[in-house]
PDB file of C-alpha atoms in Angstrom:
ATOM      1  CA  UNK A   1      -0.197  10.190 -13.153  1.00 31.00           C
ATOM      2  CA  UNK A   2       1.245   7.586 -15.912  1.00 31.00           C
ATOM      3  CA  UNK A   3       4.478   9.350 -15.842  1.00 31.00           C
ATOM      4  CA  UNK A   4       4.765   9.897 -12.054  1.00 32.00           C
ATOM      5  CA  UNK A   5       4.095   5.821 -11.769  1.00 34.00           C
ATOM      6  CA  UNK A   6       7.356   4.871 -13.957  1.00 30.00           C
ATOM      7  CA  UNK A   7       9.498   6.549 -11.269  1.00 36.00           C
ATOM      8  CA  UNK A   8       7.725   5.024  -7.914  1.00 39.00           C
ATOM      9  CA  UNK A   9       6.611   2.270  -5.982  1.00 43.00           C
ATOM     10  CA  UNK A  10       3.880   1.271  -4.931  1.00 47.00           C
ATOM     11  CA  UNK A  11       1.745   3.590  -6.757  1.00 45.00           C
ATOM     12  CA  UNK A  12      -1.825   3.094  -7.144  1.00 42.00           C
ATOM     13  CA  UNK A  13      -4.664   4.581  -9.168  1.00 39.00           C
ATOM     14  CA  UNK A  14      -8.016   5.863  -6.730  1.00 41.00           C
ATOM     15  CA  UNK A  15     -10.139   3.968  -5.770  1.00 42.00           C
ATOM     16  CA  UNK A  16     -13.480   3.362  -8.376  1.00 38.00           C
ATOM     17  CA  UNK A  17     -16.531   2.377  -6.806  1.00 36.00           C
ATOM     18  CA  UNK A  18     -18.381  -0.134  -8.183  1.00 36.00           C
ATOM     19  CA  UNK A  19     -21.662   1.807  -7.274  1.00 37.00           C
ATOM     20  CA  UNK A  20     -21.520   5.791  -8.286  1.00 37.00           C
ATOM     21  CA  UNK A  21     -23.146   8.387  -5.845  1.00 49.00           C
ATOM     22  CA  UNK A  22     -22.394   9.517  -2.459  1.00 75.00           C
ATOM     23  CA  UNK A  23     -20.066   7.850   0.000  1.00 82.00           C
ATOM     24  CA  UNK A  24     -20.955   4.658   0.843  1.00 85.00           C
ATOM     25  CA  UNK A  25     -17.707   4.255   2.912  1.00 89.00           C
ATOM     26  CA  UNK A  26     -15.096   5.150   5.416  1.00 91.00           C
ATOM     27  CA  UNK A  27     -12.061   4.350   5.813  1.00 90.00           C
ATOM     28  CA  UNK A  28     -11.482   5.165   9.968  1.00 96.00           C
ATOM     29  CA  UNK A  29      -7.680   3.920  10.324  1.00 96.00           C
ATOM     30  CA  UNK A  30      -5.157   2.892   7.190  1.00 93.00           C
ATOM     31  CA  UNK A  31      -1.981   1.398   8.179  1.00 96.00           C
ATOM     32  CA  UNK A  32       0.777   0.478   6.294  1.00 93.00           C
ATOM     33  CA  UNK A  33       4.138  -1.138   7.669  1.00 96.00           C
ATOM     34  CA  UNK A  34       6.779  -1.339   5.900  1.00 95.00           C
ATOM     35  CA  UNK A  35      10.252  -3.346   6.544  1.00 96.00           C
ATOM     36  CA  UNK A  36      12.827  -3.584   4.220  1.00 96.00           C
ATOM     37  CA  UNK A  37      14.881  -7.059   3.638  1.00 96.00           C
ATOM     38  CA  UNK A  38      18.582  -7.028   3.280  1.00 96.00           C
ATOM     39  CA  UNK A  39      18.191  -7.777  -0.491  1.00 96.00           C
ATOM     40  CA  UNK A  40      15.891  -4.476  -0.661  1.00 96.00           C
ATOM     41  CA  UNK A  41      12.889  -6.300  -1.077  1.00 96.00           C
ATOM     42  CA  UNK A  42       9.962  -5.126   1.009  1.00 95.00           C
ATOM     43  CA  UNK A  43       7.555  -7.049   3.886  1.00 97.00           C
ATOM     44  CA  UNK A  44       4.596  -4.864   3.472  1.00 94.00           C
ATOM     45  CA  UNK A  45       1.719  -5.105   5.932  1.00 97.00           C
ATOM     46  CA  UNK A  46      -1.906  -3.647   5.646  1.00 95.00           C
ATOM     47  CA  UNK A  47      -4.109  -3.257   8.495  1.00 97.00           C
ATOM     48  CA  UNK A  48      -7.633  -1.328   7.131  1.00 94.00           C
ATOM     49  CA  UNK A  49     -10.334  -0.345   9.697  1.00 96.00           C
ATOM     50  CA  UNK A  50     -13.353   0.353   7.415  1.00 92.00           C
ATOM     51  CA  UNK A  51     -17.031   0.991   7.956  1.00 95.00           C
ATOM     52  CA  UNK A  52     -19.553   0.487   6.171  1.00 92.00           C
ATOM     53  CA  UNK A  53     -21.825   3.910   5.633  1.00 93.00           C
ATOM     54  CA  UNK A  54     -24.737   2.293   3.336  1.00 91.00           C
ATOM     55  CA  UNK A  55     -25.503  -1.229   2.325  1.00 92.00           C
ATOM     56  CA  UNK A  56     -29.128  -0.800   0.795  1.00 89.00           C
ATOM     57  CA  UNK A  57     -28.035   0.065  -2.743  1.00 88.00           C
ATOM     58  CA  UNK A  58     -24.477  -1.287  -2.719  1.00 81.00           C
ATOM     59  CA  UNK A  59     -25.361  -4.320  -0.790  1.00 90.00           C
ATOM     60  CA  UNK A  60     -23.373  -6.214   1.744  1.00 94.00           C
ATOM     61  CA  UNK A  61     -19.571  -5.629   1.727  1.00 91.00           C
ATOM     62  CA  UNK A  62     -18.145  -9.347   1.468  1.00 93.00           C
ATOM     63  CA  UNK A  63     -15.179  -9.090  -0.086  1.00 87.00           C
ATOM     64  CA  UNK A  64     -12.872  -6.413  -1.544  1.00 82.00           C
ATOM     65  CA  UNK A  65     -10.036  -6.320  -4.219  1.00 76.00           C
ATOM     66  CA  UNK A  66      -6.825  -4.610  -3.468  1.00 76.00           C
ATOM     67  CA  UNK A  67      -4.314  -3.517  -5.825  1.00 74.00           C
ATOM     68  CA  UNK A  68      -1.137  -4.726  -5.308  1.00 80.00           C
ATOM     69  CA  UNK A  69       2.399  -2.582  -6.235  1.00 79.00           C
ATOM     70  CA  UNK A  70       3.985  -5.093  -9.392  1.00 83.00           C
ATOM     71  CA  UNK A  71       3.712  -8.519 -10.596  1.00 89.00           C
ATOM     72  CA  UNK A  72       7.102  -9.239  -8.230  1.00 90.00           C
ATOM     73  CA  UNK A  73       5.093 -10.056  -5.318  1.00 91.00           C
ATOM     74  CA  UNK A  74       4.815 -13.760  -3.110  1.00 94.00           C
ATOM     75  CA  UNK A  75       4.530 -15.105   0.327  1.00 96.00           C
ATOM     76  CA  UNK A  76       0.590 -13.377   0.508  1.00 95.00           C
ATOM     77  CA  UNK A  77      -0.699 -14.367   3.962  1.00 97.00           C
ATOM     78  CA  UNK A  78      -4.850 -13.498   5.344  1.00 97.00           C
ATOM     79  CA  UNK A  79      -3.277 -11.737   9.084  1.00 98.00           C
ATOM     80  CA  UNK A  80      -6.871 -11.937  10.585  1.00 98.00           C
ATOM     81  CA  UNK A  81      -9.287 -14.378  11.207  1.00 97.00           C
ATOM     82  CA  UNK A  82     -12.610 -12.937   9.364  1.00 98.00           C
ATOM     83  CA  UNK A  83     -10.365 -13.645   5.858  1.00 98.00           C
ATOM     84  CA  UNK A  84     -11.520 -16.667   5.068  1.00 97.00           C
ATOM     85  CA  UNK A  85      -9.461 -16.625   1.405  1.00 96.00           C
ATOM     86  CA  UNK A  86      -6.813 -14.527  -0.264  1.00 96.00           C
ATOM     87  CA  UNK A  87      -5.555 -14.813  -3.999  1.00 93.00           C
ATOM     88  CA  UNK A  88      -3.785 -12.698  -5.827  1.00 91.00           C
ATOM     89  CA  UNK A  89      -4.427 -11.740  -9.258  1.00 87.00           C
ATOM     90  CA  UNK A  90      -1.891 -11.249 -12.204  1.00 83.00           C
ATOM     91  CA  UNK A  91      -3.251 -10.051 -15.280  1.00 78.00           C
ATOM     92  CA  UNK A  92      -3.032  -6.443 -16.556  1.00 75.00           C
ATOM     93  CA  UNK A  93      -3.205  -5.327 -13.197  1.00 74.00           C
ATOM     94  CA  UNK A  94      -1.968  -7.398  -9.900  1.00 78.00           C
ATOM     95  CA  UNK A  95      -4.661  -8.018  -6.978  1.00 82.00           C
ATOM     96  CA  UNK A  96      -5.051  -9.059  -3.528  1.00 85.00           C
ATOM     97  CA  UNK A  97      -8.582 -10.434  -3.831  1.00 90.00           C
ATOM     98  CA  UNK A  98      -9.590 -10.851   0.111  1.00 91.00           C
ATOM     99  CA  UNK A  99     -12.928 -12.652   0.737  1.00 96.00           C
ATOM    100  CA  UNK A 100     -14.329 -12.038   4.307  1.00 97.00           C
ATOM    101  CA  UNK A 101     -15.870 -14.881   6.569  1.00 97.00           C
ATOM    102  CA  UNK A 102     -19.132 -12.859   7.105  1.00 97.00           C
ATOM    103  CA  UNK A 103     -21.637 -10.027   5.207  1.00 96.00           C
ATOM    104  CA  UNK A 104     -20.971  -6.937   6.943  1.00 96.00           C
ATOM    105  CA  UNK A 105     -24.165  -4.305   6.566  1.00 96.00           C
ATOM    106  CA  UNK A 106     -24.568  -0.500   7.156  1.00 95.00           C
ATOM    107  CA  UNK A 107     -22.978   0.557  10.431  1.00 95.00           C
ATOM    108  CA  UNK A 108     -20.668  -2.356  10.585  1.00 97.00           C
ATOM    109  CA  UNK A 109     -16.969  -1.945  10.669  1.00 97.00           C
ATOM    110  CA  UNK A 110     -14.450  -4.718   9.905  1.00 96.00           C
ATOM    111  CA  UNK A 111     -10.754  -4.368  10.282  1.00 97.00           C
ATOM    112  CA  UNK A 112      -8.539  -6.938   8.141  1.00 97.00           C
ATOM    113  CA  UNK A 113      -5.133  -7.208   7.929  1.00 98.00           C
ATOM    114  CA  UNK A 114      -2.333  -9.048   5.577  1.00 97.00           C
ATOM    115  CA  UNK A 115       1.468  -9.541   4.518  1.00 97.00           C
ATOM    116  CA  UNK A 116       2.645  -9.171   0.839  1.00 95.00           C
ATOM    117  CA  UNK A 117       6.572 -10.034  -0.036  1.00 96.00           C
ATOM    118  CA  UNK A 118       7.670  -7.167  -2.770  1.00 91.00           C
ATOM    119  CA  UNK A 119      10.292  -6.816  -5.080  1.00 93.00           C
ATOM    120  CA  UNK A 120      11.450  -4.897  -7.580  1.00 92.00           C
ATOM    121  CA  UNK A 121      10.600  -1.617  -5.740  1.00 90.00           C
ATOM    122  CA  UNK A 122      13.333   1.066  -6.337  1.00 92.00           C
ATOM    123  CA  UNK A 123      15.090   2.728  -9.111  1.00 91.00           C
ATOM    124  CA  UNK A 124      18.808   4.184  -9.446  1.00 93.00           C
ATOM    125  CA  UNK A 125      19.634   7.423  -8.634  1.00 93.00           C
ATOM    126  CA  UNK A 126      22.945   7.790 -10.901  1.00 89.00           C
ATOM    127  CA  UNK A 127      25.854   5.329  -9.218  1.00 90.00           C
ATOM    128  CA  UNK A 128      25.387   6.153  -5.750  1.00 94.00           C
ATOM    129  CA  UNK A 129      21.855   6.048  -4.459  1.00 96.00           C
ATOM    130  CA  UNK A 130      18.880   4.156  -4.286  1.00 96.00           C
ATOM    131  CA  UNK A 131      15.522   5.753  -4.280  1.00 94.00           C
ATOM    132  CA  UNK A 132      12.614   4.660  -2.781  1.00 92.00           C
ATOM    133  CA  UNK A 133       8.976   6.503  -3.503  1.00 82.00           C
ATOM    134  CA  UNK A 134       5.776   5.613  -2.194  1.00 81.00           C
ATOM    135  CA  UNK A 135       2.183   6.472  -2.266  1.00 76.00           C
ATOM    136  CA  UNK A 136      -0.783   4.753  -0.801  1.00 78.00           C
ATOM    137  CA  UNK A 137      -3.760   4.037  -1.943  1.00 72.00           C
ATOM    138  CA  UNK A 138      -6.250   7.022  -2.832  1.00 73.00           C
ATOM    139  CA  UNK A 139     -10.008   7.311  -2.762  1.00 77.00           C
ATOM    140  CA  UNK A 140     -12.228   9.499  -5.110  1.00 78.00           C
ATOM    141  CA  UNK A 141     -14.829   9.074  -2.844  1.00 83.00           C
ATOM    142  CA  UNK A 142     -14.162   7.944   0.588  1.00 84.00           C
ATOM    143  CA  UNK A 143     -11.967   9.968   3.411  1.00 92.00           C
ATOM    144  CA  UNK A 144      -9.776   8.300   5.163  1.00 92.00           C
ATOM    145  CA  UNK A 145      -9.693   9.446   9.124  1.00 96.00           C
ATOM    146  CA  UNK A 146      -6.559   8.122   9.989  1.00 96.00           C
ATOM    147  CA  UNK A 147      -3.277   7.180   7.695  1.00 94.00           C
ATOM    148  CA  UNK A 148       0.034   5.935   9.486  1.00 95.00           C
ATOM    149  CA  UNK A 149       3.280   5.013   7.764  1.00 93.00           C
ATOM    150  CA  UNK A 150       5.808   2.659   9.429  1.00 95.00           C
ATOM    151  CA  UNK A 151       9.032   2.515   7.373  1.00 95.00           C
ATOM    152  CA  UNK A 152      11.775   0.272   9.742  1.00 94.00           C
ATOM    153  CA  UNK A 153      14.747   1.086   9.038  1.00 86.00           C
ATOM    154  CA  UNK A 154      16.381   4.715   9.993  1.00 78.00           C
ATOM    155  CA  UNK A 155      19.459   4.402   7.604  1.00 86.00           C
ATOM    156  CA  UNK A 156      17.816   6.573   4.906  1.00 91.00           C
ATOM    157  CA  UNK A 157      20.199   9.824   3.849  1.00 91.00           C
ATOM    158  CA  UNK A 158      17.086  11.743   2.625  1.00 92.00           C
ATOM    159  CA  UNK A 159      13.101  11.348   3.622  1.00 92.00           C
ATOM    160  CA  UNK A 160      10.720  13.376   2.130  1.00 92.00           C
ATOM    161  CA  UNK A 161       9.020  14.661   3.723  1.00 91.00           C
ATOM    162  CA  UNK A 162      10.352  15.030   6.850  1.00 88.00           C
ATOM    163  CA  UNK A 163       8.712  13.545   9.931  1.00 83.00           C
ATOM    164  CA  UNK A 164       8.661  14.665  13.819  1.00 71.00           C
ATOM    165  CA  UNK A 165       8.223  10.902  14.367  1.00 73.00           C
ATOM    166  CA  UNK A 166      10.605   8.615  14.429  1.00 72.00           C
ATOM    167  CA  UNK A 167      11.015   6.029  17.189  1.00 73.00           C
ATOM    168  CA  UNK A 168      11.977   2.171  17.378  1.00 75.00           C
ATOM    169  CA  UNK A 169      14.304   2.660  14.253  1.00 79.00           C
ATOM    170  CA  UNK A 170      11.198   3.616  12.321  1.00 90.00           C
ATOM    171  CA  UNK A 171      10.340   6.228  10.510  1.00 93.00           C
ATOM    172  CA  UNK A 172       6.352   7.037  11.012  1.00 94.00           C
ATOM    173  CA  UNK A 173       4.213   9.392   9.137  1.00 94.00           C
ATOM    174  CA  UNK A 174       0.262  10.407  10.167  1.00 94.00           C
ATOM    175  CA  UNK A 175      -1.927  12.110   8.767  1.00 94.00           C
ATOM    176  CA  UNK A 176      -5.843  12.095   7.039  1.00 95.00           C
ATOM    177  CA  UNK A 177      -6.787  12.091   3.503  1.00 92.00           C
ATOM    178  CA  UNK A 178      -9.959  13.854   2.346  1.00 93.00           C
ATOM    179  CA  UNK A 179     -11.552  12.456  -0.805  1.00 91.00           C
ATOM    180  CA  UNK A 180      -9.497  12.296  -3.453  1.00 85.00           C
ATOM    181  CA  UNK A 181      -6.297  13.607  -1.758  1.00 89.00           C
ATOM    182  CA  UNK A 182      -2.629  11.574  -1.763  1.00 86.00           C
ATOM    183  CA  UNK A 183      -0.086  11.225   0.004  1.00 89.00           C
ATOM    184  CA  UNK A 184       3.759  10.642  -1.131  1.00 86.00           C
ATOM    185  CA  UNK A 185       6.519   9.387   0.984  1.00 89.00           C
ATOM    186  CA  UNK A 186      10.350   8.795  -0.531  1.00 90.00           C
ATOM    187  CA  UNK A 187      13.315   7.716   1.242  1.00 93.00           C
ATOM    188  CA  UNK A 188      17.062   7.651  -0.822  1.00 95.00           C
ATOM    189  CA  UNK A 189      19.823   5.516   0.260  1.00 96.00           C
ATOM    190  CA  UNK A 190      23.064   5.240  -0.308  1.00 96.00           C
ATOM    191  CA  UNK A 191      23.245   1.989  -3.081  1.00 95.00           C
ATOM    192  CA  UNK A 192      25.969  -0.266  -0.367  1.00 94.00           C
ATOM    193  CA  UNK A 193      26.077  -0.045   2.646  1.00 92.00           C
ATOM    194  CA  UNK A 194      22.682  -0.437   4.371  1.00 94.00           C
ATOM    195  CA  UNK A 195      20.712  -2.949   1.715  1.00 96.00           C
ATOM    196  CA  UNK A 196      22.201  -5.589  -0.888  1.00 96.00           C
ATOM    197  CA  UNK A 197      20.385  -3.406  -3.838  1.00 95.00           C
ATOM    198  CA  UNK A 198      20.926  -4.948  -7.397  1.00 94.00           C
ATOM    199  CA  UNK A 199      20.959  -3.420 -10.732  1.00 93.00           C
ATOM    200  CA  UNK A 200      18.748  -6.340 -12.617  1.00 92.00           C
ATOM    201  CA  UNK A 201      16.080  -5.595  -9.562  1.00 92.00           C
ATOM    202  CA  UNK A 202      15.565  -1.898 -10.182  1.00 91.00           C
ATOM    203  CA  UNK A 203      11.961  -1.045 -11.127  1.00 82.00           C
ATOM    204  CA  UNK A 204      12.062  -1.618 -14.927  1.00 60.00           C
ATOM    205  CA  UNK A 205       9.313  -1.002 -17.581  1.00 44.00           C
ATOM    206  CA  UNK A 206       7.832  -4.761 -16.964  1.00 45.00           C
ATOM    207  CA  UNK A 207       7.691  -3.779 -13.766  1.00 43.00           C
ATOM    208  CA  UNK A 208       6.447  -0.122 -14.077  1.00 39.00           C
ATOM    209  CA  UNK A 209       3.823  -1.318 -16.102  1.00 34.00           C
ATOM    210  CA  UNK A 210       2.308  -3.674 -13.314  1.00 34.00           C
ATOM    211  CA  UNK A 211       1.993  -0.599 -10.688  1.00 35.00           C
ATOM    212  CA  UNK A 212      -1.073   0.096 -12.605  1.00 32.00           C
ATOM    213  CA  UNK A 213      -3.291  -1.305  -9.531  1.00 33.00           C
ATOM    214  CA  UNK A 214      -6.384  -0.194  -8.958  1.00 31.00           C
ATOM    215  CA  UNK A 215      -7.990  -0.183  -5.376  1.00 36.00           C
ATOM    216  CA  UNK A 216     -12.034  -1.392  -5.763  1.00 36.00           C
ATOM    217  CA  UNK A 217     -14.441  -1.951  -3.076  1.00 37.00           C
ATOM    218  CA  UNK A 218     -17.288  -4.548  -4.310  1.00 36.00           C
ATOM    219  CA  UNK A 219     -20.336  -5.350  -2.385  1.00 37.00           C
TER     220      UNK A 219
END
């Protein structure tokens, strides 16, 4: 998985739960959007519908800790009201740490949403391309019901894998994650042309290193 990470974006390790044992989540819609700049950097936006399945152990969900794809990240912004505070983290790892307005308790479902500025989120593909690679978020031990990725911008030469969706110079894929599973999107471009990439912005190894980002959920 180490390996895999040194070649990617955006790659993140499962989810842990702070609690072990059965499910005490769900994860009912997971929506990433994703628009490149002109310079190649990224405007990433998460919007996460997720209920709560058991709060008597666990305890009340009141904030969560989201790992983010590399230390090259800025212009963090809380897109919903029930965020009350965002900060990111930069140690080891790099972390949205989102802390919700109110408790929410079994049966309860809160949807949150928020912008991230990324760089430093492609590699070289010899002289002439650009390479892309992406992978969500996983979860040992939640399913998630509903995944959607927006990618706007339909320049791409290659996708992988190929989508049936495409509309409003987007690329979209949808589909649902059982515990556990992933799911791996890459787009290659040419390297001019479409986006101002840059040699000294490629993912390097100070950057590979800080896609170690772990997704927890703490009550």
């Amino acid at each position: 998985l180490l390996l895999a990470g040194v070649m990617v974006f955006g790659m993140f390790f499962p989810c842990l739960k702070v609690n072990a044992g059965d499910a005490t989540d769900k994860i009912i819609n997971y929506e990433i959007d994703i628009t490149p700049r002109e310079d190649a950097s990224l405007d990433i936006v998460y919007t996460i519908e997720w209920k709560v399945l058991e709060s008597e152990k666990a305890g009340p969900l009141t904030w969560v800790k989201i790992g983010l794809p590399n230390k090259h990240v800025d212009e963090v912004t809380a897109l919903s009201d029930n965020i009350d505070e965002i900060e990111v983290a930069k140690g080891g790892e790099v972390f949205a740490e989102i802390y919700f307005e109110d408790e929410y308790e079994e049966g309860d479902v809160v949807e949150f949403s928020f912008s991230i500025h990324q760089d430093y989120m492609y590699r070289m593909d010899g002289d002439e391309y650009a390479v892309y690679e992406f992978t969500p978020g996983w979860f040992d031990d939640i399913e998630v019901n509903h995944l959607s990725i927006w990618w706007n911008g339909e320049e791409a030469e290659d996708v992988s894998p190929n989508t049936e969706y495409s509309v409003f110079g987007s690329y979209i894929w949808i589909t649902e994650l059982e515990e556990g599973e992933k799911f791996t999107i890459e787009l290659t471009y040419p390297w001019e042309g479409v986006y101002d990439f840059s040699e000294e912005r490629t993912a390097s190894d100070d950057s590979v290193a800080a896609l170690i980002a772990i997704f927890v959920l703490i009550g």
